[in-house]
JSON list of C-alpha atoms in Angstrom, two decimals:
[
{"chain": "A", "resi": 971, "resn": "UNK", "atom": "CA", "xyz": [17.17, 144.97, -28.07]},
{"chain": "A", "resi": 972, "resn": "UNK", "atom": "CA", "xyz": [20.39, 142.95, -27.97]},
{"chain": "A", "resi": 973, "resn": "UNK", "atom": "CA", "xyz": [20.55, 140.91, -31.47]},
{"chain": "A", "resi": 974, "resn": "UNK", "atom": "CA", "xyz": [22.42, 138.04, -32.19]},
{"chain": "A", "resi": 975, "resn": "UNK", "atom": "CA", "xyz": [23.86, 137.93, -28.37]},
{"chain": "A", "resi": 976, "resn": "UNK", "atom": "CA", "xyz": [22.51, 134.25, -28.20]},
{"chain": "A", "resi": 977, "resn": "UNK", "atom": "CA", "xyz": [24.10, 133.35, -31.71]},
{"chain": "A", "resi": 978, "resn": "UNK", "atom": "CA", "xyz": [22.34, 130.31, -31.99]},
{"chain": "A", "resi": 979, "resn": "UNK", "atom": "CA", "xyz": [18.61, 132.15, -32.76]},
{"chain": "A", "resi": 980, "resn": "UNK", "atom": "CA", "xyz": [20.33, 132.84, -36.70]},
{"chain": "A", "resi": 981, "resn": "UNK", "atom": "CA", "xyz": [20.24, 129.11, -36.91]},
{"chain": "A", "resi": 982, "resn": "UNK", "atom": "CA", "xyz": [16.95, 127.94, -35.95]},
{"chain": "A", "resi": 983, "resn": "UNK", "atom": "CA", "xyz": [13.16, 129.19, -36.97]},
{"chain": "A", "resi": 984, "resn": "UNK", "atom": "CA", "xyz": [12.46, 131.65, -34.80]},
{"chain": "A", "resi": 985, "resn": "UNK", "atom": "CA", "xyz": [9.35, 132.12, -35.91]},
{"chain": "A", "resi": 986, "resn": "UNK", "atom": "CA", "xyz": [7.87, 128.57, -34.91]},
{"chain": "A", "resi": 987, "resn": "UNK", "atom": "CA", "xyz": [9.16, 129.09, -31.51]},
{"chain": "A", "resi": 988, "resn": "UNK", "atom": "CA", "xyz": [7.78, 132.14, -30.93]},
{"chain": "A", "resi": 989, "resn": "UNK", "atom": "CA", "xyz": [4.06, 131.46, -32.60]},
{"chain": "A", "resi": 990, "resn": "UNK", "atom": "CA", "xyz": [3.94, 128.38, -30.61]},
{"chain": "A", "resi": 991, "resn": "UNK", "atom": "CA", "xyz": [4.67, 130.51, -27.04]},
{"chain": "A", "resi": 992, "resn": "UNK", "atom": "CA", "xyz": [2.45, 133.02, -28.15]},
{"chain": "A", "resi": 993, "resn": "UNK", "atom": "CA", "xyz": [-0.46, 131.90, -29.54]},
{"chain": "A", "resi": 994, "resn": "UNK", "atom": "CA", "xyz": [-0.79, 128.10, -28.00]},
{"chain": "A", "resi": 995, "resn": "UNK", "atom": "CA", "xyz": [0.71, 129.32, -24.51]},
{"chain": "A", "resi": 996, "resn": "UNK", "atom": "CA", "xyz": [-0.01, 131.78, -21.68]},
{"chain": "A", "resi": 997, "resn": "UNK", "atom": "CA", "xyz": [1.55, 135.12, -20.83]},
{"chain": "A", "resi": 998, "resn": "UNK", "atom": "CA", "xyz": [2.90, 134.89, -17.28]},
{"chain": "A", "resi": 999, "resn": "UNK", "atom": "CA", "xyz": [5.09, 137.58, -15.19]},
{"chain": "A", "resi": 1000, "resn": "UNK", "atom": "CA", "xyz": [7.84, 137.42, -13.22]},
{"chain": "A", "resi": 1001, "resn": "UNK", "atom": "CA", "xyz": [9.02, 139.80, -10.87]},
{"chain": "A", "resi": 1002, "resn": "UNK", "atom": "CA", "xyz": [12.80, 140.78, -10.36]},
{"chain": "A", "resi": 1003, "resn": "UNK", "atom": "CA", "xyz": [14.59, 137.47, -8.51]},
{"chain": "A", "resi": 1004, "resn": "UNK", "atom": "CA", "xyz": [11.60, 134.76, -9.23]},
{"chain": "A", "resi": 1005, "resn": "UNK", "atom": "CA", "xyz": [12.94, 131.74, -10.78]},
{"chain": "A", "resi": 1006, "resn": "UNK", "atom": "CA", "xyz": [11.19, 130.72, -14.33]},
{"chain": "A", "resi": 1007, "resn": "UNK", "atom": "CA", "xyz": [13.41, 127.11, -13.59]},
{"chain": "A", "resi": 1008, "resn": "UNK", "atom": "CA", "xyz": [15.13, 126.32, -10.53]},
{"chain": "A", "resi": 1009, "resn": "UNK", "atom": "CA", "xyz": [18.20, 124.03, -10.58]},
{"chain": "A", "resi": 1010, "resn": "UNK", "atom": "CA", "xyz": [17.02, 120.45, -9.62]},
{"chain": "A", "resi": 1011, "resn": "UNK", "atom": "CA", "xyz": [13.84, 120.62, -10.90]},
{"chain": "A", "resi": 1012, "resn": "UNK", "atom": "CA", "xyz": [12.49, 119.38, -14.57]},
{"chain": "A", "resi": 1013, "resn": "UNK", "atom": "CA", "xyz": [11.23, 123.05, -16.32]},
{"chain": "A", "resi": 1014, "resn": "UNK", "atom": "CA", "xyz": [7.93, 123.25, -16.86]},
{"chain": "A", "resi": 1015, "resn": "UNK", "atom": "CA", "xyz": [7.90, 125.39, -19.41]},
{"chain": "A", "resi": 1016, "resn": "UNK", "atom": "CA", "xyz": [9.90, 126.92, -22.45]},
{"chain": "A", "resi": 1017, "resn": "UNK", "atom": "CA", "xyz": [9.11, 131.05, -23.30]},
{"chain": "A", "resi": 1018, "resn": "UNK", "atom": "CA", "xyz": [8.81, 133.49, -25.55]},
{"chain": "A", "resi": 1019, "resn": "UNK", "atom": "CA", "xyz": [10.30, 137.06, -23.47]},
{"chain": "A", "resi": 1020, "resn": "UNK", "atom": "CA", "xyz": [7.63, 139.60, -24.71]},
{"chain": "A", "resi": 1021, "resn": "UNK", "atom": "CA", "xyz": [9.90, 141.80, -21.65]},
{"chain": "A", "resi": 1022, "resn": "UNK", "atom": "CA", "xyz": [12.22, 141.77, -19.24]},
{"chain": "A", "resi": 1023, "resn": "UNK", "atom": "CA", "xyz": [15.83, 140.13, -18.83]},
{"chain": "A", "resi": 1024, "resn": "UNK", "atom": "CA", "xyz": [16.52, 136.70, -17.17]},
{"chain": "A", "resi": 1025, "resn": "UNK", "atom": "CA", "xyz": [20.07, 135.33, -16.14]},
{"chain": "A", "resi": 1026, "resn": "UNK", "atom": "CA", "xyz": [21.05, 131.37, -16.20]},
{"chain": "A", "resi": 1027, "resn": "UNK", "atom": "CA", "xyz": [22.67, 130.78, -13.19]},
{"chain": "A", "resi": 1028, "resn": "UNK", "atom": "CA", "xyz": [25.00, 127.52, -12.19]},
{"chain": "A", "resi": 1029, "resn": "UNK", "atom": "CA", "xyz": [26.44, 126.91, -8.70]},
{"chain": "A", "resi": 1030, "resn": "UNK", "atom": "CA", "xyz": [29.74, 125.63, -7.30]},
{"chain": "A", "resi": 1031, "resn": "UNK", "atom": "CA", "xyz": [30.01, 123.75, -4.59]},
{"chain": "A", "resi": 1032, "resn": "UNK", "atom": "CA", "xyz": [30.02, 126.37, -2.19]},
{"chain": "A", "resi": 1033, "resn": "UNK", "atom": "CA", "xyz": [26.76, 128.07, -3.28]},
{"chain": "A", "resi": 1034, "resn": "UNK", "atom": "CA", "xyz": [28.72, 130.57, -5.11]},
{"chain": "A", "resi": 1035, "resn": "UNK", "atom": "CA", "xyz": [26.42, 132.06, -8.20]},
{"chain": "A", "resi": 1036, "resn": "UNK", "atom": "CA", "xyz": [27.89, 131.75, -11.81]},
{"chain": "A", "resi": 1037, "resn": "UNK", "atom": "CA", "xyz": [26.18, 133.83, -14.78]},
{"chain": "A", "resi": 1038, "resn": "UNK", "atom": "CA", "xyz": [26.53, 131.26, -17.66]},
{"chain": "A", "resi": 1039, "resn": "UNK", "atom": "CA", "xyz": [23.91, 132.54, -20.07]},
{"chain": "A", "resi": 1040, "resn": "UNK", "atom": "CA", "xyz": [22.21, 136.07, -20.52]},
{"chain": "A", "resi": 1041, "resn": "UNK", "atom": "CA", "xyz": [18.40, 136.33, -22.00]},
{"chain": "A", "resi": 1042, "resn": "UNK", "atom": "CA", "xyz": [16.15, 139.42, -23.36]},
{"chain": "A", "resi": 1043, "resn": "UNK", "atom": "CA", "xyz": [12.56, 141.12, -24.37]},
{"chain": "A", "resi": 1044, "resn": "UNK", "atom": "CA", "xyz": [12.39, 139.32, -27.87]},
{"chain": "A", "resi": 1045, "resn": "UNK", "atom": "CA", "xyz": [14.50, 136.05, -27.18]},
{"chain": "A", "resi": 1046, "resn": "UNK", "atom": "CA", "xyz": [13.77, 132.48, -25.72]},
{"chain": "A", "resi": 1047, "resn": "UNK", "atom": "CA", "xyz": [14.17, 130.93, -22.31]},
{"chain": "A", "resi": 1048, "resn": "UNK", "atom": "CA", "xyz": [14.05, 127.19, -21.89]},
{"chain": "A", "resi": 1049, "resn": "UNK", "atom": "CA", "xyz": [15.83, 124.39, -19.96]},
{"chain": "A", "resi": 1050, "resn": "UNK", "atom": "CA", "xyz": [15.15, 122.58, -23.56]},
{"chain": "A", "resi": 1051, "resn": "UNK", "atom": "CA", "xyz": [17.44, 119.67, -23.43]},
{"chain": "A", "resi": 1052, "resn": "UNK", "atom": "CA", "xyz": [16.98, 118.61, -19.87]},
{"chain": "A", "resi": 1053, "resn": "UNK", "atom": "CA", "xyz": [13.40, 119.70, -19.85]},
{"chain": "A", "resi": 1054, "resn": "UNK", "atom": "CA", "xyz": [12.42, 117.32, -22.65]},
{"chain": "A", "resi": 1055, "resn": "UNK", "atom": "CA", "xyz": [14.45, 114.49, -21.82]},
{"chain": "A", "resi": 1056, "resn": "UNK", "atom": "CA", "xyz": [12.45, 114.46, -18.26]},
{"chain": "A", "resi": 1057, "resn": "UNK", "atom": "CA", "xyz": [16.29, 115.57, -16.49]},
{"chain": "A", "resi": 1058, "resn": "UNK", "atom": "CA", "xyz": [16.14, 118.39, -13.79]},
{"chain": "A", "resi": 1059, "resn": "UNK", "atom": "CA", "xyz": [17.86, 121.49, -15.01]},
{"chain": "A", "resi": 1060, "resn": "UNK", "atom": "CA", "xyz": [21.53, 122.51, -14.30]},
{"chain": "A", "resi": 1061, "resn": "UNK", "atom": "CA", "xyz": [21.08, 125.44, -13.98]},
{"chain": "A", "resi": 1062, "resn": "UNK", "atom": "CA", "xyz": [18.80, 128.34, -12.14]},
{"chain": "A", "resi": 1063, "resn": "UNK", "atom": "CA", "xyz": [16.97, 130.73, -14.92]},
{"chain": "A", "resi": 1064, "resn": "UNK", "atom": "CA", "xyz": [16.30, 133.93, -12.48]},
{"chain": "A", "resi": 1065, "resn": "UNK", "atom": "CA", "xyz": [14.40, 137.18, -13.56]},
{"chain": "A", "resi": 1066, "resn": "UNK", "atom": "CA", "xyz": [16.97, 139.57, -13.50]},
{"chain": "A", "resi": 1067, "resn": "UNK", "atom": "CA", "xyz": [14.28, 142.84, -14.04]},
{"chain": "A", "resi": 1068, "resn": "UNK", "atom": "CA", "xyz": [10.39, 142.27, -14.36]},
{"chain": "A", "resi": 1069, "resn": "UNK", "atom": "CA", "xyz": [9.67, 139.86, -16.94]},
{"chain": "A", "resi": 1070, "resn": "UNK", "atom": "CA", "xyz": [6.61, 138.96, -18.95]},
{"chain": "A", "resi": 1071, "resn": "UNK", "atom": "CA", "xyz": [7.02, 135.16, -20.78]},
{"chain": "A", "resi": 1072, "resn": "UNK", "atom": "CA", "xyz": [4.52, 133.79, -23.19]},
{"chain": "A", "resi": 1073, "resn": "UNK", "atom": "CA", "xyz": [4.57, 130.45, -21.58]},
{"chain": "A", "resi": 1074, "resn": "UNK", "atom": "CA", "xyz": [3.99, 126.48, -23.29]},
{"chain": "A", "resi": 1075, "resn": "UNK", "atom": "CA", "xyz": [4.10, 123.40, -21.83]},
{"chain": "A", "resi": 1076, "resn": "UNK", "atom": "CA", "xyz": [7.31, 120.79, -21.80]},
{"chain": "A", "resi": 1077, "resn": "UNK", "atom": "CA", "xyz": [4.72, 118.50, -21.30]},
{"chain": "A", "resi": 1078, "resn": "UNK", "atom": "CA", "xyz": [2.67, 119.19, -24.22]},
{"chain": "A", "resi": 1079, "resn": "UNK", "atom": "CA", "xyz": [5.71, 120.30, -26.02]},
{"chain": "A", "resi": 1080, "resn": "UNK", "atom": "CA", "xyz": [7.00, 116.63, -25.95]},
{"chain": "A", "resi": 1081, "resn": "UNK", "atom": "CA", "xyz": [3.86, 115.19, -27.45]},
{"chain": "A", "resi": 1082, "resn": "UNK", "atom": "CA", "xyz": [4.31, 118.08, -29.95]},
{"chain": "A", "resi": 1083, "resn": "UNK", "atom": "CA", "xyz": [7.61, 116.69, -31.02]},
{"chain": "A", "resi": 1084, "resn": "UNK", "atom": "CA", "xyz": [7.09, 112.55, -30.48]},
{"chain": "A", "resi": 1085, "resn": "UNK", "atom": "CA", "xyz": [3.60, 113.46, -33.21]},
{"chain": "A", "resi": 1086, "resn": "UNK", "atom": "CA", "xyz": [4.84, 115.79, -35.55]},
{"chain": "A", "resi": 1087, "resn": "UNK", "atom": "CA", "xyz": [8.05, 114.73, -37.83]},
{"chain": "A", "resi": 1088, "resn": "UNK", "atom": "CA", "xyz": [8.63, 118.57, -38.80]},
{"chain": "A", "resi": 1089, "resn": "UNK", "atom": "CA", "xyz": [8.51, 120.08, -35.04]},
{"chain": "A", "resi": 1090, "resn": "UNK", "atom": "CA", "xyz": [11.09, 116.97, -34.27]},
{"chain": "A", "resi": 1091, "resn": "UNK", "atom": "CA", "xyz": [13.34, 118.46, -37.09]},
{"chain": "A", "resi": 1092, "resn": "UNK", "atom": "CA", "xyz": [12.81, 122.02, -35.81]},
{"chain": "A", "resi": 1093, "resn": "UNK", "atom": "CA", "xyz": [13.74, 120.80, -32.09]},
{"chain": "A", "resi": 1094, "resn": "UNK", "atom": "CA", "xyz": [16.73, 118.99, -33.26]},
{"chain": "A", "resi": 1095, "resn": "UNK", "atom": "CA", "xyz": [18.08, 121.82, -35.52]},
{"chain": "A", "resi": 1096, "resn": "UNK", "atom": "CA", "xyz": [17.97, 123.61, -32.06]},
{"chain": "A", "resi": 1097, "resn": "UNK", "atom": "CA", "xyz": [19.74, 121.77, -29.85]},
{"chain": "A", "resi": 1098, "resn": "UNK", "atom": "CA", "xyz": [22.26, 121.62, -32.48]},
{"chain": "A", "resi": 1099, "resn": "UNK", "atom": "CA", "xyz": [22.21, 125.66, -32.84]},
{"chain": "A", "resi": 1100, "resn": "UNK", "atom": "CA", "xyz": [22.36, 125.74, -28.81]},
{"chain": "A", "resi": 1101, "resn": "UNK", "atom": "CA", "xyz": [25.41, 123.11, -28.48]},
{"chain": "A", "resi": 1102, "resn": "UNK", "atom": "CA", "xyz": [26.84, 125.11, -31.07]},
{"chain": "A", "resi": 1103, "resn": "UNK", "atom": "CA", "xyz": [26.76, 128.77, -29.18]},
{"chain": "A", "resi": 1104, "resn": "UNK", "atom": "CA", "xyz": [27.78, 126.87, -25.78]},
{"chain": "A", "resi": 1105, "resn": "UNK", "atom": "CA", "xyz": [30.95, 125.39, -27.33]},
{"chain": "A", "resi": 1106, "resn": "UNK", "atom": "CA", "xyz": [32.04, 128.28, -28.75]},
{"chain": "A", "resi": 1107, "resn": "UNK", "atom": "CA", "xyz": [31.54, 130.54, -25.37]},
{"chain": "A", "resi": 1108, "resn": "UNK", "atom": "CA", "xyz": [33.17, 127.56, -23.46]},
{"chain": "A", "resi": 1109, "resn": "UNK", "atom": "CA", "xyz": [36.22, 127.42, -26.56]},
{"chain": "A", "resi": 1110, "resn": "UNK", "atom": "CA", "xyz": [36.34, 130.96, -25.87]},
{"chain": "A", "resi": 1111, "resn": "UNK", "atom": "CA", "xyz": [37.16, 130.73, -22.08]},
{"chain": "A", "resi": 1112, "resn": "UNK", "atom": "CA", "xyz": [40.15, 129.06, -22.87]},
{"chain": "A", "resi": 1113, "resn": "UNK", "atom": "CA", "xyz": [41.51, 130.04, -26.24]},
{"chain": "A", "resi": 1114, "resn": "UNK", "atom": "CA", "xyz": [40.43, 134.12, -25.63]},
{"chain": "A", "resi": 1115, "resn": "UNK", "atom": "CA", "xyz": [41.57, 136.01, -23.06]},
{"chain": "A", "resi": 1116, "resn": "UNK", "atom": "CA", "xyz": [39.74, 138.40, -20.41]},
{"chain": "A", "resi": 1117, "resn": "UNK", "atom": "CA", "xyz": [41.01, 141.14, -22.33]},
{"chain": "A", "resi": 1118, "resn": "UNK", "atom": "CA", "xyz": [39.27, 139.85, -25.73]},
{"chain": "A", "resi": 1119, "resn": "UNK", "atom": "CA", "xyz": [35.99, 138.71, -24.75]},
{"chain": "A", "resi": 1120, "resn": "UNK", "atom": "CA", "xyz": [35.47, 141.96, -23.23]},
{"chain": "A", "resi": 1121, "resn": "UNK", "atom": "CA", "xyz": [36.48, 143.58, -25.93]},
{"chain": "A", "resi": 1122, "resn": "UNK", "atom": "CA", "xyz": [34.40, 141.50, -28.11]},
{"chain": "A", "resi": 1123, "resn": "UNK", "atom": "CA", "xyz": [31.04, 141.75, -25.44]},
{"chain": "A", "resi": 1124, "resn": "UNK", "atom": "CA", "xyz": [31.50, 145.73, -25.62]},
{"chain": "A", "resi": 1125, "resn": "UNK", "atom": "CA", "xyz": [31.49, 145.61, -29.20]},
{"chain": "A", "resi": 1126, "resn": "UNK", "atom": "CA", "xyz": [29.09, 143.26, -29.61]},
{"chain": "A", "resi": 1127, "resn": "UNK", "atom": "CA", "xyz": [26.43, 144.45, -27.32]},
{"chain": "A", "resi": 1128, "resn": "UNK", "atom": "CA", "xyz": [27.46, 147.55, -25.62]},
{"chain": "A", "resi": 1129, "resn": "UNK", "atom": "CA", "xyz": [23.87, 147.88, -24.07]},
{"chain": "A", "resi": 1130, "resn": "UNK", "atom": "CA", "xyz": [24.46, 145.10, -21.66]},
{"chain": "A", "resi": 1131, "resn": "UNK", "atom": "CA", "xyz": [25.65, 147.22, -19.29]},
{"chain": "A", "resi": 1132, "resn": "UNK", "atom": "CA", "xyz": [22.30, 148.88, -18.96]},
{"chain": "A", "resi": 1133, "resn": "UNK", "atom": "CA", "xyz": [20.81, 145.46, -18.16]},
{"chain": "A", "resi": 1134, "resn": "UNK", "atom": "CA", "xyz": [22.89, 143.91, -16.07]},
{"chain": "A", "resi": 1135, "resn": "UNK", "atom": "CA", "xyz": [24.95, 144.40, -12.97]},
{"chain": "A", "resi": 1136, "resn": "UNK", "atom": "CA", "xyz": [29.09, 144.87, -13.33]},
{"chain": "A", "resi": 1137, "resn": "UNK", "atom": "CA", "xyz": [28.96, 141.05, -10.66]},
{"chain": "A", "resi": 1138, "resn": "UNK", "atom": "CA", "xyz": [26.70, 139.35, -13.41]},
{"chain": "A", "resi": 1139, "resn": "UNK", "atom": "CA", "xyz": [28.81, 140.54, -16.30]},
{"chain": "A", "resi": 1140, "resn": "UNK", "atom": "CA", "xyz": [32.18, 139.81, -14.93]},
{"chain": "A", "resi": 1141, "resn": "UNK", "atom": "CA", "xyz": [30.48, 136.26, -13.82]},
{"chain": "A", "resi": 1142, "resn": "UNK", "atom": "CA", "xyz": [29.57, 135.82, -17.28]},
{"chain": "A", "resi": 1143, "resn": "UNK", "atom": "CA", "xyz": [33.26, 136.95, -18.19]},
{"chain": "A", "resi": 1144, "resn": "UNK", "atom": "CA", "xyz": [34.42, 134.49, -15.50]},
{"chain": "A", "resi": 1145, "resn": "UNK", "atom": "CA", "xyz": [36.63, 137.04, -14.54]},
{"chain": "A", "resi": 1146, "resn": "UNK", "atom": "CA", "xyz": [36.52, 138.86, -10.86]},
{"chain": "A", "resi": 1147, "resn": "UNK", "atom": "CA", "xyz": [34.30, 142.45, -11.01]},
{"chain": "A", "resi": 1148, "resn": "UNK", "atom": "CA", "xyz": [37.49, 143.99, -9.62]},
{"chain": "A", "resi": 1149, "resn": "UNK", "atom": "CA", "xyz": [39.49, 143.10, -13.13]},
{"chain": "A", "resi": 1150, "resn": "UNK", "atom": "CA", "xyz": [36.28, 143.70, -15.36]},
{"chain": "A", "resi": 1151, "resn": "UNK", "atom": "CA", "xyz": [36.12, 147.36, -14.01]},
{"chain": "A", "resi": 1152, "resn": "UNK", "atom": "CA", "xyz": [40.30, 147.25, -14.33]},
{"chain": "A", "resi": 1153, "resn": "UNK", "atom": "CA", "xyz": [39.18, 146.51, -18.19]},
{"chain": "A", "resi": 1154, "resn": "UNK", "atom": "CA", "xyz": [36.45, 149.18, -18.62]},
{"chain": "A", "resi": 1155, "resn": "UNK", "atom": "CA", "xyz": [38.63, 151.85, -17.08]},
{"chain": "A", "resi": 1156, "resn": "UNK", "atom": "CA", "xyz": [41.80, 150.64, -19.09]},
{"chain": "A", "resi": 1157, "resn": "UNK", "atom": "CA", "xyz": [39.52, 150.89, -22.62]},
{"chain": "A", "resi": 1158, "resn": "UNK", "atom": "CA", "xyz": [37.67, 154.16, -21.21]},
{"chain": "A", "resi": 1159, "resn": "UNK", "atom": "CA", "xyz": [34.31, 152.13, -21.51]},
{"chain": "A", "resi": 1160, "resn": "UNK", "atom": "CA", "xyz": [31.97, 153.02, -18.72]},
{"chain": "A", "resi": 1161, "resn": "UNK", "atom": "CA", "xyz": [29.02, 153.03, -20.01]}
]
């Protein structure tokens, strides 16, 4: 699938996250549009994707839908910050095609970390990993313009396009679809 699209998995252990959604948690699915957290709420869960893509999802004012954050088979969803400091989430995570999660606690994932001095290492390496790919997307939205990270996303991960609508990735952009397709046409991209 997609590697290194979420930049922040080459800094944490993988591994520990995914064991503990697969073997201490429950495989779920989600169907195309559920919500696996809704914005408001505290998450109830963090995930392992064994399939499927998800979208994180803010909203301005007037209810209009912003694609901050992309997910795949093989990655991690979580509302992890707000989730485990008891703080409902910012943001909507929506199934954007069928999903299956291996799904653990917050709850139990909290006792895991206020118990265990090495899984409170782990989770703090990860925030640090997340805050880390965040700043640099958000750096990126003013320092690079629409031209170069869509350059850079094509290059990067030219399979996106196969997993997510041209409105999602131009959201994700934050530019209009009107100029992404402007872009794709202008670099002969149309995958």
């Amino acid at each position: 699938m997609i590697e290194n699209f979420n930049t922040y998995i080459q800094h944490i252990e993988p591994d520990f996250w995914r064991d503990l959604c697969i073997n201490e948690g429950a495989l779920r699915h989600y169907d195309r549009g559920e919500e696996f957290v809704h914005v408001g709420d505290v998450a109830r869960y963090i995930g392992f994707i064994r399939s499927g893509t998800l979208k994180y999802v803010a909203y301005s004012a007037d209810g209009t839908e912003h694609v901050v954050g992309m997910v795949f088979e093989g990655g991690f969803v979580a509302d992890l910050l707000f989730s485990l400091s008891d703080l409902p989430a910012k943001v909507s995570i929506i199934v954007e095609t069928g999903c299956d999660i291996y799904c653990y606690p917050t709850k139990d994932l909290i006792k895991l970390i206020k118990t265990d001095e090495s899984v409170e290492a782990i989770y703090n390496r990860t925030i640090e990993a997340v805050f880390s790919t965040v700043y640099d997307r958000y750096i990126d939205l003013y320092c690079a313009s629409p031209q170069q990270r869509y350059s850079d996303l094509v290059m990067r991960h030219p399979d996106l396009f196969s997993l997510y609508s041209l409105k999602d990735i131009a959201s994700f952009l934050n530019i209009t679809p009107t100029h992404l397709s402007r872009l794709r046409k202008n670099s002969g991209n149309h995958d």
